[in-house]
């Protein structure tokens, strides 16, 4: 039986969070188009970022594709193409373990860098801190479900493709099943709820950059940095690029 609390938690709150996600992005684009950025801190520090950023981004991309597969594709479809329950499980846990590990190591490094590198920390807003906290909680709970449920088998077997996934797809098809989430293990409930909170915050954080992947970056021309320094270096200037003496404005 579905209670009022189940409906509130697994129907009303998810729709409110998803409405924030959609309308929030429209609002941000309309009123803060020029603030739509990663607010990259690469100029302040590169050594740690060179490892942390690819580890996190490749990991989270694989986790995202795993969610498309696990939440988006009904179990009946994978079985119809001959993928047994066992094969699905082995693939999900093995690929998921690598993806999850890479995401967690990347995230820990990103947070460590943000806290310990002075200029990066000073460029961190309150909203960044809230975002990192919620993101870390969502990722930790997701990993907890995989490790505790699928690897260590704590608390017995739970097939999220018969529960959480059906609830999740139902939200978009208006085929509501709050009772499935009410019956899910606590770890899945907390992960789902924390993810909804993250979706609600998303448009007001630097995470908006997900929707403006810099594809053109791969083909853009080099950025030419020119020094303002008076030290000219040893190389002869190329014709047409000789340095022009700067004239002080005359004072009368
Ligand atoms: C409402 C939305 C979401 C639902 C219903 C959901 C559900 C799930 C489920 C069912 C699993 C698999 C657990 C298992 O293997 O037993 C999982 C794992 C995971 N989730 Fe989510 N998730 C959602 C959103 C997110 C978001 C937004 C993130 C990160 C930003 C995330 C990060 C993770 C991670 C890191 C794992 C572990 C994956 C791995 O083992 O590689 N999830 N999630």
PDB file of C-alpha atoms and ligand atoms in Angstrom:
ATOM      1  CA  UNK A   1       0.000   0.000   0.000  1.00  0.00           C
ATOM      2  CA  UNK A   2       1.286   3.473  -0.863  1.00  0.00           C
ATOM      3  CA  UNK A   3       1.282   5.977   2.004  1.00  0.00           C
ATOM      4  CA  UNK A   4       1.210   9.778   1.767  1.00  0.00           C
ATOM      5  CA  UNK A   5       4.859   9.865   2.861  1.00  0.00           C
ATOM      6  CA  UNK A   6       5.822   7.500  -0.003  1.00  0.00           C
ATOM      7  CA  UNK A   7       4.036   9.761  -2.506  1.00  0.00           C
ATOM      8  CA  UNK A   8       5.729  12.834  -1.065  1.00  0.00           C
ATOM      9  CA  UNK A   9       9.212  11.277  -1.103  1.00  0.00           C
ATOM     10  CA  UNK A  10       9.114   9.397  -4.389  1.00  0.00           C
ATOM     11  CA  UNK A  11       6.677  11.443  -6.528  1.00  0.00           C
ATOM     12  CA  UNK A  12       6.341  15.042  -5.301  1.00  0.00           C
ATOM     13  CA  UNK A  13       9.983  15.690  -4.322  1.00  0.00           C
ATOM     14  CA  UNK A  14      11.406  14.121  -7.523  1.00  0.00           C
ATOM     15  CA  UNK A  15       9.088  16.220  -9.724  1.00  0.00           C
ATOM     16  CA  UNK A  16       9.937  19.407  -7.789  1.00  0.00           C
ATOM     17  CA  UNK A  17      13.685  18.661  -8.134  1.00  0.00           C
ATOM     18  CA  UNK A  18      13.397  17.889 -11.843  1.00  0.00           C
ATOM     19  CA  UNK A  19      11.347  21.093 -12.359  1.00  0.00           C
ATOM     20  CA  UNK A  20      14.183  23.041 -10.667  1.00  0.00           C
ATOM     21  CA  UNK A  21      16.619  21.266 -13.009  1.00  0.00           C
ATOM     22  CA  UNK A  22      14.758  22.185 -16.218  1.00  0.00           C
ATOM     23  CA  UNK A  23      13.469  25.667 -15.319  1.00  0.00           C
ATOM     24  CA  UNK A  24      16.681  26.513 -13.451  1.00  0.00           C
ATOM     25  CA  UNK A  25      18.758  25.907 -16.577  1.00  0.00           C
ATOM     26  CA  UNK A  26      16.389  28.057 -18.653  1.00  0.00           C
ATOM     27  CA  UNK A  27      16.621  30.832 -16.020  1.00  0.00           C
ATOM     28  CA  UNK A  28      20.411  30.611 -15.776  1.00  0.00           C
ATOM     29  CA  UNK A  29      20.800  30.731 -19.547  1.00  0.00           C
ATOM     30  CA  UNK A  30      18.510  33.756 -19.775  1.00  0.00           C
ATOM     31  CA  UNK A  31      19.984  35.775 -16.938  1.00  0.00           C
ATOM     32  CA  UNK A  32      23.578  34.560 -16.534  1.00  0.00           C
ATOM     33  CA  UNK A  33      24.689  33.516 -20.021  1.00  0.00           C
ATOM     34  CA  UNK A  34      28.172  34.891 -19.480  1.00  0.00           C
ATOM     35  CA  UNK A  35      28.499  33.103 -16.143  1.00  0.00           C
ATOM     36  CA  UNK A  36      27.764  29.772 -17.851  1.00  0.00           C
ATOM     37  CA  UNK A  37      31.212  28.315 -17.339  1.00  0.00           C
ATOM     38  CA  UNK A  38      33.318  25.720 -15.533  1.00  0.00           C
ATOM     39  CA  UNK A  39      35.159  28.635 -13.889  1.00  0.00           C
ATOM     40  CA  UNK A  40      38.302  26.689 -14.689  1.00  0.00           C
ATOM     41  CA  UNK A  41      41.167  26.937 -12.215  1.00  0.00           C
ATOM     42  CA  UNK A  42      43.745  25.497 -14.613  1.00  0.00           C
ATOM     43  CA  UNK A  43      45.684  28.753 -14.652  1.00  0.00           C
ATOM     44  CA  UNK A  44      46.330  28.432 -10.902  1.00  0.00           C
ATOM     45  CA  UNK A  45      47.497  24.820 -10.791  1.00  0.00           C
ATOM     46  CA  UNK A  46      48.140  22.148 -13.408  1.00  0.00           C
ATOM     47  CA  UNK A  47      50.138  19.286 -11.912  1.00  0.00           C
ATOM     48  CA  UNK A  48      47.322  17.755  -9.841  1.00  0.00           C
ATOM     49  CA  UNK A  49      44.601  18.814 -12.268  1.00  0.00           C
ATOM     50  CA  UNK A  50      46.289  16.906 -15.112  1.00  0.00           C
ATOM     51  CA  UNK A  51      45.520  13.646 -13.262  1.00  0.00           C
ATOM     52  CA  UNK A  52      42.424  14.527 -11.263  1.00  0.00           C
ATOM     53  CA  UNK A  53      40.320  15.968 -14.072  1.00  0.00           C
ATOM     54  CA  UNK A  54      40.625  13.101 -16.640  1.00  0.00           C
ATOM     55  CA  UNK A  55      40.245  10.458 -13.908  1.00  0.00           C
ATOM     56  CA  UNK A  56      37.057  12.088 -12.679  1.00  0.00           C
ATOM     57  CA  UNK A  57      35.593  12.940 -16.080  1.00  0.00           C
ATOM     58  CA  UNK A  58      36.251   9.599 -17.791  1.00  0.00           C
ATOM     59  CA  UNK A  59      35.017   7.800 -14.666  1.00  0.00           C
ATOM     60  CA  UNK A  60      31.806   9.806 -14.373  1.00  0.00           C
ATOM     61  CA  UNK A  61      31.119   9.454 -18.109  1.00  0.00           C
ATOM     62  CA  UNK A  62      31.307   5.648 -17.753  1.00  0.00           C
ATOM     63  CA  UNK A  63      29.126   5.833 -14.599  1.00  0.00           C
ATOM     64  CA  UNK A  64      26.594   7.900 -16.605  1.00  0.00           C
ATOM     65  CA  UNK A  65      26.535   5.304 -19.413  1.00  0.00           C
ATOM     66  CA  UNK A  66      26.118   2.608 -16.745  1.00  0.00           C
ATOM     67  CA  UNK A  67      23.055   4.471 -15.416  1.00  0.00           C
ATOM     68  CA  UNK A  68      21.594   4.755 -18.932  1.00  0.00           C
ATOM     69  CA  UNK A  69      21.972   0.981 -19.223  1.00  0.00           C
ATOM     70  CA  UNK A  70      20.875   0.054 -15.682  1.00  0.00           C
ATOM     71  CA  UNK A  71      18.072   2.583 -15.202  1.00  0.00           C
ATOM     72  CA  UNK A  72      17.002   3.323 -18.771  1.00  0.00           C
ATOM     73  CA  UNK A  73      16.912  -0.089 -20.421  1.00  0.00           C
ATOM     74  CA  UNK A  74      14.255  -2.531 -19.141  1.00  0.00           C
ATOM     75  CA  UNK A  75      15.500  -5.922 -17.992  1.00  0.00           C
ATOM     76  CA  UNK A  76      13.192  -7.612 -20.538  1.00  0.00           C
ATOM     77  CA  UNK A  77      15.066  -5.901 -23.397  1.00  0.00           C
ATOM     78  CA  UNK A  78      18.536  -7.089 -22.368  1.00  0.00           C
ATOM     79  CA  UNK A  79      17.126 -10.597 -21.874  1.00  0.00           C
ATOM     80  CA  UNK A  80      15.432 -10.441 -25.296  1.00  0.00           C
ATOM     81  CA  UNK A  81      18.826  -9.886 -26.958  1.00  0.00           C
ATOM     82  CA  UNK A  82      20.216 -12.886 -25.077  1.00  0.00           C
ATOM     83  CA  UNK A  83      22.010 -11.142 -22.210  1.00  0.00           C
ATOM     84  CA  UNK A  84      21.484 -13.324 -19.158  1.00  0.00           C
ATOM     85  CA  UNK A  85      21.098 -11.975 -15.632  1.00  0.00           C
ATOM     86  CA  UNK A  86      24.571 -13.357 -14.768  1.00  0.00           C
ATOM     87  CA  UNK A  87      26.266 -11.739 -17.771  1.00  0.00           C
ATOM     88  CA  UNK A  88      24.608  -8.388 -17.002  1.00  0.00           C
ATOM     89  CA  UNK A  89      25.729  -8.647 -13.399  1.00  0.00           C
ATOM     90  CA  UNK A  90      29.357  -9.520 -14.258  1.00  0.00           C
ATOM     91  CA  UNK A  91      29.547  -6.672 -16.814  1.00  0.00           C
ATOM     92  CA  UNK A  92      27.898  -4.140 -14.505  1.00  0.00           C
ATOM     93  CA  UNK A  93      30.116  -4.935 -11.534  1.00  0.00           C
ATOM     94  CA  UNK A  94      33.422  -5.234 -13.438  1.00  0.00           C
ATOM     95  CA  UNK A  95      33.029  -2.137 -15.640  1.00  0.00           C
ATOM     96  CA  UNK A  96      31.307  -0.330 -12.760  1.00  0.00           C
ATOM     97  CA  UNK A  97      34.186  -1.055 -10.383  1.00  0.00           C
ATOM     98  CA  UNK A  98      36.765   0.515 -12.725  1.00  0.00           C
ATOM     99  CA  UNK A  99      34.507   3.486 -13.488  1.00  0.00           C
ATOM    100  CA  UNK A 100      33.580   4.004  -9.842  1.00  0.00           C
ATOM    101  CA  UNK A 101      37.188   3.734  -8.668  1.00  0.00           C
ATOM    102  CA  UNK A 102      38.382   6.237 -11.275  1.00  0.00           C
ATOM    103  CA  UNK A 103      35.557   8.653 -10.334  1.00  0.00           C
ATOM    104  CA  UNK A 104      36.286   8.432  -6.607  1.00  0.00           C
ATOM    105  CA  UNK A 105      40.086   8.844  -6.963  1.00  0.00           C
ATOM    106  CA  UNK A 106      39.523  11.793  -9.344  1.00  0.00           C
ATOM    107  CA  UNK A 107      37.028  13.436  -6.999  1.00  0.00           C
ATOM    108  CA  UNK A 108      39.252  13.002  -3.922  1.00  0.00           C
ATOM    109  CA  UNK A 109      42.162  14.579  -5.822  1.00  0.00           C
ATOM    110  CA  UNK A 110      39.968  17.453  -7.058  1.00  0.00           C
ATOM    111  CA  UNK A 111      38.744  18.206  -3.538  1.00  0.00           C
ATOM    112  CA  UNK A 112      42.273  17.863  -2.072  1.00  0.00           C
ATOM    113  CA  UNK A 113      43.589  20.290  -4.700  1.00  0.00           C
ATOM    114  CA  UNK A 114      40.772  22.747  -4.121  1.00  0.00           C
ATOM    115  CA  UNK A 115      41.456  22.792  -0.376  1.00  0.00           C
ATOM    116  CA  UNK A 116      45.271  22.827  -0.383  1.00  0.00           C
ATOM    117  CA  UNK A 117      46.209  25.041  -3.351  1.00  0.00           C
ATOM    118  CA  UNK A 118      45.795  28.612  -2.069  1.00  0.00           C
ATOM    119  CA  UNK A 119      44.576  30.428  -5.189  1.00  0.00           C
ATOM    120  CA  UNK A 120      42.219  27.561  -6.091  1.00  0.00           C
ATOM    121  CA  UNK A 121      40.740  27.630  -2.588  1.00  0.00           C
ATOM    122  CA  UNK A 122      40.311  31.397  -2.725  1.00  0.00           C
ATOM    123  CA  UNK A 123      38.448  31.030  -6.040  1.00  0.00           C
ATOM    124  CA  UNK A 124      36.013  28.555  -4.442  1.00  0.00           C
ATOM    125  CA  UNK A 125      32.531  29.914  -3.755  1.00  0.00           C
ATOM    126  CA  UNK A 126      30.078  28.764  -1.094  1.00  0.00           C
ATOM    127  CA  UNK A 127      27.985  27.190  -3.842  1.00  0.00           C
ATOM    128  CA  UNK A 128      31.053  25.212  -5.036  1.00  0.00           C
ATOM    129  CA  UNK A 129      31.434  23.797  -1.514  1.00  0.00           C
ATOM    130  CA  UNK A 130      27.769  22.780  -1.313  1.00  0.00           C
ATOM    131  CA  UNK A 131      27.991  21.227  -4.789  1.00  0.00           C
ATOM    132  CA  UNK A 132      31.153  19.238  -3.981  1.00  0.00           C
ATOM    133  CA  UNK A 133      29.574  17.979  -0.763  1.00  0.00           C
ATOM    134  CA  UNK A 134      26.342  16.792  -2.413  1.00  0.00           C
ATOM    135  CA  UNK A 135      28.246  15.323  -5.383  1.00  0.00           C
ATOM    136  CA  UNK A 136      30.560  13.399  -3.035  1.00  0.00           C
ATOM    137  CA  UNK A 137      27.586  12.079  -1.018  1.00  0.00           C
ATOM    138  CA  UNK A 138      25.788  10.896  -4.197  1.00  0.00           C
ATOM    139  CA  UNK A 139      28.921   9.166  -5.496  1.00  0.00           C
ATOM    140  CA  UNK A 140      29.771   7.627  -2.121  1.00  0.00           C
ATOM    141  CA  UNK A 141      26.229   6.216  -1.748  1.00  0.00           C
ATOM    142  CA  UNK A 142      26.248   4.866  -5.323  1.00  0.00           C
ATOM    143  CA  UNK A 143      29.555   3.111  -4.675  1.00  0.00           C
ATOM    144  CA  UNK A 144      28.257   1.852  -1.342  1.00  0.00           C
ATOM    145  CA  UNK A 145      25.288   0.218  -3.097  1.00  0.00           C
ATOM    146  CA  UNK A 146      27.543  -1.448  -5.653  1.00  0.00           C
ATOM    147  CA  UNK A 147      30.142  -2.648  -3.171  1.00  0.00           C
ATOM    148  CA  UNK A 148      27.829  -3.612  -0.285  1.00  0.00           C
ATOM    149  CA  UNK A 149      25.056  -5.027  -2.466  1.00  0.00           C
ATOM    150  CA  UNK A 150      26.684  -6.561  -5.524  1.00  0.00           C
ATOM    151  CA  UNK A 151      30.206  -7.379  -4.305  1.00  0.00           C
ATOM    152  CA  UNK A 152      29.918  -8.153  -0.562  1.00  0.00           C
ATOM    153  CA  UNK A 153      26.252  -9.195  -0.825  1.00  0.00           C
ATOM    154  CA  UNK A 154      25.363  -7.539   2.489  1.00  0.00           C
ATOM    155  CA  UNK A 155      21.682  -7.570   3.430  1.00  0.00           C
ATOM    156  CA  UNK A 156      20.673 -10.176   0.829  1.00  0.00           C
ATOM    157  CA  UNK A 157      20.109  -9.856  -2.903  1.00  0.00           C
ATOM    158  CA  UNK A 158      18.242  -6.849  -4.293  1.00  0.00           C
ATOM    159  CA  UNK A 159      17.716  -6.498  -8.040  1.00  0.00           C
ATOM    160  CA  UNK A 160      17.493  -2.761  -8.664  1.00  0.00           C
ATOM    161  CA  UNK A 161      16.371  -3.412 -12.249  1.00  0.00           C
ATOM    162  CA  UNK A 162      13.055  -4.721 -10.863  1.00  0.00           C
ATOM    163  CA  UNK A 163      12.672  -1.837  -8.394  1.00  0.00           C
ATOM    164  CA  UNK A 164      14.639   1.433  -8.551  1.00  0.00           C
ATOM    165  CA  UNK A 165      14.878   1.343 -12.358  1.00  0.00           C
ATOM    166  CA  UNK A 166      11.127   0.826 -12.886  1.00  0.00           C
ATOM    167  CA  UNK A 167      10.398   3.715 -10.472  1.00  0.00           C
ATOM    168  CA  UNK A 168      12.915   5.969 -12.259  1.00  0.00           C
ATOM    169  CA  UNK A 169      11.563   5.321 -15.759  1.00  0.00           C
ATOM    170  CA  UNK A 170       8.008   5.739 -14.462  1.00  0.00           C
ATOM    171  CA  UNK A 171       8.717   9.369 -13.507  1.00  0.00           C
ATOM    172  CA  UNK A 172       9.274  10.240 -17.168  1.00  0.00           C
ATOM    173  CA  UNK A 173       6.381   8.097 -18.447  1.00  0.00           C
ATOM    174  CA  UNK A 174       3.915   9.296 -15.765  1.00  0.00           C
ATOM    175  CA  UNK A 175       3.563   5.679 -14.669  1.00  0.00           C
ATOM    176  CA  UNK A 176       4.213   6.267 -10.975  1.00  0.00           C
ATOM    177  CA  UNK A 177       5.514   3.569  -8.633  1.00  0.00           C
ATOM    178  CA  UNK A 178       6.473   5.148  -5.294  1.00  0.00           C
ATOM    179  CA  UNK A 179       5.946   1.768  -3.567  1.00  0.00           C
ATOM    180  CA  UNK A 180       8.985   0.353  -5.396  1.00  0.00           C
ATOM    181  CA  UNK A 181      11.279   2.952  -3.826  1.00  0.00           C
ATOM    182  CA  UNK A 182       9.551   2.569  -0.448  1.00  0.00           C
ATOM    183  CA  UNK A 183      10.509  -1.143  -0.583  1.00  0.00           C
ATOM    184  CA  UNK A 184      14.100  -0.559  -1.779  1.00  0.00           C
ATOM    185  CA  UNK A 185      17.041  -0.913   0.650  1.00  0.00           C
ATOM    186  CA  UNK A 186      17.987   2.264   2.535  1.00  0.00           C
ATOM    187  CA  UNK A 187      21.226   2.741   0.559  1.00  0.00           C
ATOM    188  CA  UNK A 188      19.271   2.992  -2.709  1.00  0.00           C
ATOM    189  CA  UNK A 189      16.698   5.339  -1.169  1.00  0.00           C
ATOM    190  CA  UNK A 190      19.427   7.675   0.099  1.00  0.00           C
ATOM    191  CA  UNK A 191      21.318   7.536  -3.217  1.00  0.00           C
ATOM    192  CA  UNK A 192      18.154   8.349  -5.195  1.00  0.00           C
ATOM    193  CA  UNK A 193      17.166  11.201  -2.878  1.00  0.00           C
ATOM    194  CA  UNK A 194      20.683  12.708  -2.810  1.00  0.00           C
ATOM    195  CA  UNK A 195      20.760  12.525  -6.633  1.00  0.00           C
ATOM    196  CA  UNK A 196      17.434  14.418  -6.772  1.00  0.00           C
ATOM    197  CA  UNK A 197      18.902  17.114  -4.518  1.00  0.00           C
ATOM    198  CA  UNK A 198      21.920  17.335  -6.831  1.00  0.00           C
ATOM    199  CA  UNK A 199      19.606  17.726  -9.855  1.00  0.00           C
ATOM    200  CA  UNK A 200      17.797  20.599  -8.095  1.00  0.00           C
ATOM    201  CA  UNK A 201      21.091  22.382  -7.327  1.00  0.00           C
ATOM    202  CA  UNK A 202      22.684  21.637 -10.720  1.00  0.00           C
ATOM    203  CA  UNK A 203      21.607  24.765 -12.686  1.00  0.00           C
ATOM    204  CA  UNK A 204      22.955  27.084  -9.980  1.00  0.00           C
ATOM    205  CA  UNK A 205      26.433  25.540  -9.931  1.00  0.00           C
ATOM    206  CA  UNK A 206      29.414  25.172 -12.253  1.00  0.00           C
ATOM    207  CA  UNK A 207      27.927  21.793 -13.280  1.00  0.00           C
ATOM    208  CA  UNK A 208      26.035  23.665 -16.038  1.00  0.00           C
ATOM    209  CA  UNK A 209      29.198  23.203 -18.102  1.00  0.00           C
ATOM    210  CA  UNK A 210      28.039  19.611 -18.756  1.00  0.00           C
ATOM    211  CA  UNK A 211      25.630  21.068 -21.323  1.00  0.00           C
ATOM    212  CA  UNK A 212      28.260  23.066 -23.122  1.00  0.00           C
ATOM    213  CA  UNK A 213      30.937  20.456 -23.737  1.00  0.00           C
ATOM    214  CA  UNK A 214      33.702  22.358 -25.520  1.00  0.00           C
ATOM    215  CA  UNK A 215      33.730  20.180 -28.651  1.00  0.00           C
ATOM    216  CA  UNK A 216      35.102  23.040 -30.771  1.00  0.00           C
ATOM    217  CA  UNK A 217      38.070  23.094 -28.388  1.00  0.00           C
ATOM    218  CA  UNK A 218      39.643  20.242 -30.366  1.00  0.00           C
ATOM    219  CA  UNK A 219      39.841  22.311 -33.550  1.00  0.00           C
ATOM    220  CA  UNK A 220      40.231  25.826 -32.188  1.00  0.00           C
ATOM    221  CA  UNK A 221      43.376  27.754 -33.125  1.00  0.00           C
ATOM    222  CA  UNK A 222      46.121  28.134 -30.524  1.00  0.00           C
ATOM    223  CA  UNK A 223      45.728  30.907 -28.027  1.00  0.00           C
ATOM    224  CA  UNK A 224      48.677  33.258 -28.383  1.00  0.00           C
ATOM    225  CA  UNK A 225      49.959  34.558 -25.074  1.00  0.00           C
ATOM    226  CA  UNK A 226      52.085  37.695 -25.312  1.00  0.00           C
ATOM    227  CA  UNK A 227      54.238  38.848 -22.486  1.00  0.00           C
ATOM    228  CA  UNK A 228      54.009  42.339 -21.082  1.00  0.00           C
ATOM    229  CA  UNK A 229      57.435  41.833 -19.587  1.00  0.00           C
ATOM    230  CA  UNK A 230      60.353  44.058 -20.610  1.00  0.00           C
ATOM    231  CA  UNK A 231      62.632  41.020 -20.927  1.00  0.00           C
ATOM    232  CA  UNK A 232      62.637  40.293 -24.610  1.00  0.00           C
ATOM    233  CA  UNK A 233      64.541  36.999 -24.671  1.00  0.00           C
ATOM    234  CA  UNK A 234      67.485  36.122 -26.894  1.00  0.00           C
ATOM    235  CA  UNK A 235      65.667  35.448 -30.152  1.00  0.00           C
ATOM    236  CA  UNK A 236      65.616  38.036 -32.903  1.00  0.00           C
ATOM    237  CA  UNK A 237      62.166  39.460 -33.487  1.00  0.00           C
ATOM    238  CA  UNK A 238      60.608  38.347 -36.773  1.00  0.00           C
ATOM    239  CA  UNK A 239      60.143  41.024 -39.422  1.00  0.00           C
ATOM    240  CA  UNK A 240      57.030  42.962 -38.712  1.00  0.00           C
ATOM    241  CA  UNK A 241      56.990  41.864 -35.071  1.00  0.00           C
ATOM    242  CA  UNK A 242      59.736  44.128 -33.753  1.00  0.00           C
ATOM    243  CA  UNK A 243      59.008  45.601 -30.373  1.00  0.00           C
ATOM    244  CA  UNK A 244      57.705  49.140 -30.435  1.00  0.00           C
ATOM    245  CA  UNK A 245      58.921  51.427 -27.704  1.00  0.00           C
ATOM    246  CA  UNK A 246      56.073  52.488 -25.480  1.00  0.00           C
ATOM    247  CA  UNK A 247      55.833  56.228 -25.250  1.00  0.00           C
ATOM    248  CA  UNK A 248      54.857  57.770 -21.944  1.00  0.00           C
ATOM    249  CA  UNK A 249      52.012  60.229 -22.433  1.00  0.00           C
ATOM    250  CA  UNK A 250      53.465  63.699 -22.291  1.00  0.00           C
ATOM    251  CA  UNK A 251      52.486  65.747 -19.301  1.00  0.00           C
ATOM    252  CA  UNK A 252      52.138  69.419 -19.735  1.00  0.00           C
TER     253      UNK A 252
HETATM  254  C1  LIG B   1      17.789   9.482  -9.370  1.00  0.00           C
HETATM  255  C2  LIG B   1      18.892   9.252 -10.028  1.00  0.00           C
HETATM  256  C3  LIG B   1      19.765   8.056  -9.770  1.00  0.00           C
HETATM  257  C4  LIG B   1      19.395   6.766  -9.512  1.00  0.00           C
HETATM  258  C5  LIG B   1      17.985   6.187  -9.440  1.00  0.00           C
HETATM  259  C6  LIG B   1      20.615   6.002  -9.350  1.00  0.00           C
HETATM  260  C7  LIG B   1      20.671   4.631  -9.129  1.00  0.00           C
HETATM  261  C8  LIG B   1      21.836   3.897  -9.049  1.00  0.00           C
HETATM  262  C9  LIG B   1      21.907   2.465  -9.022  1.00  0.00           C
HETATM  263  C10 LIG B   1      20.695   1.539  -9.114  1.00  0.00           C
HETATM  264  C11 LIG B   1      23.203   2.127  -8.926  1.00  0.00           C
HETATM  265  C12 LIG B   1      23.795   0.711  -8.968  1.00  0.00           C
HETATM  266  C13 LIG B   1      24.072   0.170  -7.617  1.00  0.00           C
HETATM  267  C14 LIG B   1      24.520  -1.276  -7.732  1.00  0.00           C
HETATM  268  O1  LIG B   1      25.458  -1.544  -8.487  1.00  0.00           O
HETATM  269  O2  LIG B   1      23.939  -2.104  -7.054  1.00  0.00           O
HETATM  270  C15 LIG B   1      23.986   3.330  -8.869  1.00  0.00           C
HETATM  271  C16 LIG B   1      25.353   3.409  -8.751  1.00  0.00           C
HETATM  272  C17 LIG B   1      26.084   4.571  -8.769  1.00  0.00           C
HETATM  273  N1  LIG B   1      25.592   5.847  -8.924  1.00  0.00           N
HETATM  274 FE1  LIG B   1      23.653   6.325  -9.189  1.00  0.00          FE
HETATM  275  N2  LIG B   1      21.705   6.841  -9.483  1.00  0.00           N
HETATM  276  C18 LIG B   1      21.215   8.108  -9.752  1.00  0.00           C
HETATM  277  C19 LIG B   1      21.947   9.247  -9.960  1.00  0.00           C
HETATM  278  C20 LIG B   1      23.333   9.330  -9.820  1.00  0.00           C
HETATM  279  C21 LIG B   1      24.103  10.526  -9.984  1.00  0.00           C
HETATM  280  C22 LIG B   1      23.527  11.894 -10.365  1.00  0.00           C
HETATM  281  C23 LIG B   1      25.425  10.193  -9.749  1.00  0.00           C
HETATM  282  C24 LIG B   1      26.674  11.036  -9.778  1.00  0.00           C
HETATM  283  C25 LIG B   1      26.725  12.285 -10.050  1.00  0.00           C
HETATM  284  C26 LIG B   1      25.460   8.791  -9.433  1.00  0.00           C
HETATM  285  C27 LIG B   1      26.603   8.093  -9.107  1.00  0.00           C
HETATM  286  C28 LIG B   1      26.666   6.725  -8.915  1.00  0.00           C
HETATM  287  C29 LIG B   1      27.901   5.982  -8.720  1.00  0.00           C
HETATM  288  C30 LIG B   1      29.313   6.571  -8.640  1.00  0.00           C
HETATM  289  C31 LIG B   1      27.540   4.636  -8.626  1.00  0.00           C
HETATM  290  C32 LIG B   1      28.483   3.462  -8.485  1.00  0.00           C
HETATM  291  C33 LIG B   1      28.732   3.026  -9.913  1.00  0.00           C
HETATM  292  C34 LIG B   1      29.819   2.051 -10.032  1.00  0.00           C
HETATM  293  O3  LIG B   1      29.783   1.038  -9.367  1.00  0.00           O
HETATM  294  O4  LIG B   1      30.669   2.300 -10.885  1.00  0.00           O
HETATM  295  N3  LIG B   1      24.181   8.291  -9.486  1.00  0.00           N
HETATM  296  N4  LIG B   1      23.129   4.396  -8.960  1.00  0.00           N
END
